[in-house]
């Protein structure tokens, strides 16, 4: 395989700017499921905003941390967007799973400054039920 080809299922090489597929929707609507499937099929790195919250939570709950308060939505979104911008600025196309940042024009403008952005909205008739089930089975989610 030469440097310009990818195995079947990968993203074909393309000239120009990197891209981000930013998946958003209500909790339980299938964002993470779709993001994981696309990442596997396209062989792209995938970032989940929820993972940033969990990472920040681990930092805040550390006994040496200055505060034991849970991370704010703003802090989580900032860390998520900063990481996406860093990857995209380095030329790395990726997938982002989020339900907050697409509502903020400033976040989208930052992404558009360094990449092409494709927004994908998910919805599911039973999203509330799926979300409630996740809260019951995942102690970190609650």
C-alpha positions as a printed NumPy array, in Angstrom:
array([[  0.   ,   0.   ,   0.   ],
       [  1.405,   3.395,  -0.904],
       [  1.137,   6.501,   1.277],
       [ -1.879,   7.876,  -0.621],
       [ -4.184,   4.888,  -0.257],
       [ -6.173,   3.56 ,   2.645],
       [ -7.597,   0.113,   3.299],
       [-11.213,  -0.489,   2.335],
       [-13.581,   1.446,   4.563],
       [-11.112,   4.229,   5.309],
       [-11.491,   7.864,   4.417],
       [-10.062,   8.522,   0.952],
       [ -7.197,  10.981,   0.87 ],
       [ -8.366,  14.445,  -0.047],
       [ -6.675,  17.741,  -0.598],
       [ -7.624,  20.67 ,   1.541],
       [ -8.69 ,  21.186,   5.084],
       [ -9.384,  18.475,   7.635],
       [-12.994,  17.835,   8.578],
       [-14.974,  17.095,  11.69 ],
       [-18.225,  15.17 ,  11.76 ],
       [-19.952,  16.697,  14.781],
       [-22.809,  14.504,  15.96 ],
       [-25.414,  16.074,  18.215],
       [-28.858,  15.274,  19.581],
       [-30.828,  14.623,  22.743],
       [-29.462,  12.268,  25.4  ],
       [-30.258,   8.693,  24.396],
       [-30.737,   9.543,  20.713],
       [-27.821,   7.409,  19.504],
       [-24.987,   9.961,  19.216],
       [-22.35 ,   7.75 ,  20.757],
       [-23.493,   4.645,  18.891],
       [-23.379,   6.492,  15.564],
       [-20.051,   8.164,  16.374],
       [-18.409,   4.853,  17.267],
       [-19.757,   3.175,  14.137],
       [-18.618,   5.989,  11.847],
       [-15.21 ,   6.148,  13.523],
       [-14.696,   2.426,  12.982],
       [-15.912,   2.504,   9.386],
       [-13.994,   5.65 ,   8.425],
       [-10.982,   4.831,  10.606],
       [-11.022,   8.257,  12.247],
       [-10.361,   9.256,  15.846],
       [-13.528,   9.911,  17.811],
       [-13.917,  12.276,  20.754],
       [-16.884,  12.057,  23.116],
       [-17.735,  15.142,  25.155],
       [-18.941,  12.875,  27.987],
       [-15.4  ,  11.465,  28.268],
       [-14.108,  14.984,  28.898],
       [-16.623,  15.426,  31.716],
       [-15.532,  12.117,  33.239],
       [-11.861,  13.101,  32.863],
       [-12.475,  16.455,  34.516],
       [-14.527,  14.751,  37.229],
       [-11.59 ,  12.466,  37.997],
       [ -9.353,  15.513,  38.315],
       [-11.813,  17.354,  40.572],
       [-12.386,  14.351,  42.83 ],
       [ -8.673,  13.779,  43.281],
       [ -7.811,  14.246,  46.979],
       [ -5.136,  16.788,  46.017],
       [ -7.587,  18.829,  43.878],
       [ -8.343,  22.39 ,  44.905],
       [-12.084,  21.687,  44.721],
       [-14.291,  18.632,  44.868],
       [-17.095,  20.261,  42.87 ],
       [-18.108,  18.463,  39.663],
       [-16.89 ,  20.096,  36.456],
       [-19.161,  22.669,  34.874],
       [-20.723,  22.192,  31.471],
       [-18.724,  25.202,  30.277],
       [-15.4  ,  23.714,  31.432],
       [-16.246,  20.394,  29.777],
       [-17.264,  22.019,  26.502],
       [-14.157,  24.232,  26.479],
       [-11.849,  21.236,  26.953],
       [-13.716,  19.306,  24.238],
       [-13.627,  22.159,  21.69 ],
       [ -9.999,  23.04 ,  22.512],
       [ -9.   ,  19.428,  21.833],
       [-10.964,  19.272,  18.565],
       [ -9.39 ,  22.553,  17.401],
       [ -5.915,  21.28 ,  18.292],
       [ -6.404,  18.049,  16.349],
       [ -7.938,  19.793,  13.35 ],
       [ -5.208,  22.461,  13.374],
       [ -2.719,  19.609,  13.12 ],
       [ -4.523,  18.307,  10.033],
       [ -6.296,  15.417,  11.772],
       [ -9.888,  14.836,  10.635],
       [-12.09 ,  13.4  ,  13.361],
       [-15.545,  12.715,  14.741],
       [-17.022,  14.544,  17.721],
       [-19.957,  13.326,  19.819],
       [-21.589,  16.256,  21.587],
       [-24.944,  17.763,  22.44 ],
       [-23.943,  21.209,  23.676],
       [-21.3  ,  23.009,  21.612],
       [-23.261,  23.123,  18.349],
       [-25.664,  25.524,  20.025],
       [-22.893,  28.077,  20.495],
       [-21.901,  30.006,  17.374],
       [-18.494,  30.858,  18.865],
       [-17.622,  27.148,  19.156],
       [-18.7  ,  26.473,  15.584],
       [-16.725,  29.485,  14.346],
       [-13.579,  28.122,  16.028],
       [-14.059,  24.781,  14.299],
       [-14.837,  26.394,  10.942],
       [-11.66 ,  28.473,  11.18 ],
       [ -9.549,  25.297,  11.011],
       [-11.724,  22.689,   9.272],
       [-14.759,  21.701,   7.313],
       [-17.66 ,  20.915,   9.657],
       [-20.494,  18.506,   9.   ],
       [-23.265,  18.552,  11.605],
       [-25.215,  15.328,  12.04 ],
       [-28.36 ,  15.435,  14.179],
       [-29.594,  12.233,  15.808],
       [-33.061,  11.553,  17.134],
       [-34.879,   8.522,  18.456],
       [-38.503,   8.065,  19.451],
       [-37.41 ,   6.317,  22.651],
       [-34.464,   8.578,  23.541],
       [-35.781,   9.446,  27.018],
       [-36.252,   5.765,  27.848],
       [-32.759,   4.925,  26.557],
       [-31.232,   7.778,  28.559],
       [-33.035,   6.76 ,  31.768],
       [-31.831,   3.158,  31.284],
       [-28.255,   4.407,  30.899],
       [-28.561,   6.465,  34.097],
       [-29.711,   3.374,  35.991],
       [-26.858,   1.18 ,  34.716],
       [-23.953,   3.653,  34.578],
       [-23.084,   5.11 ,  37.992],
       [-20.828,   7.76 ,  36.429],
       [-23.591,   9.041,  34.121],
       [-25.818,   9.932,  37.031]])
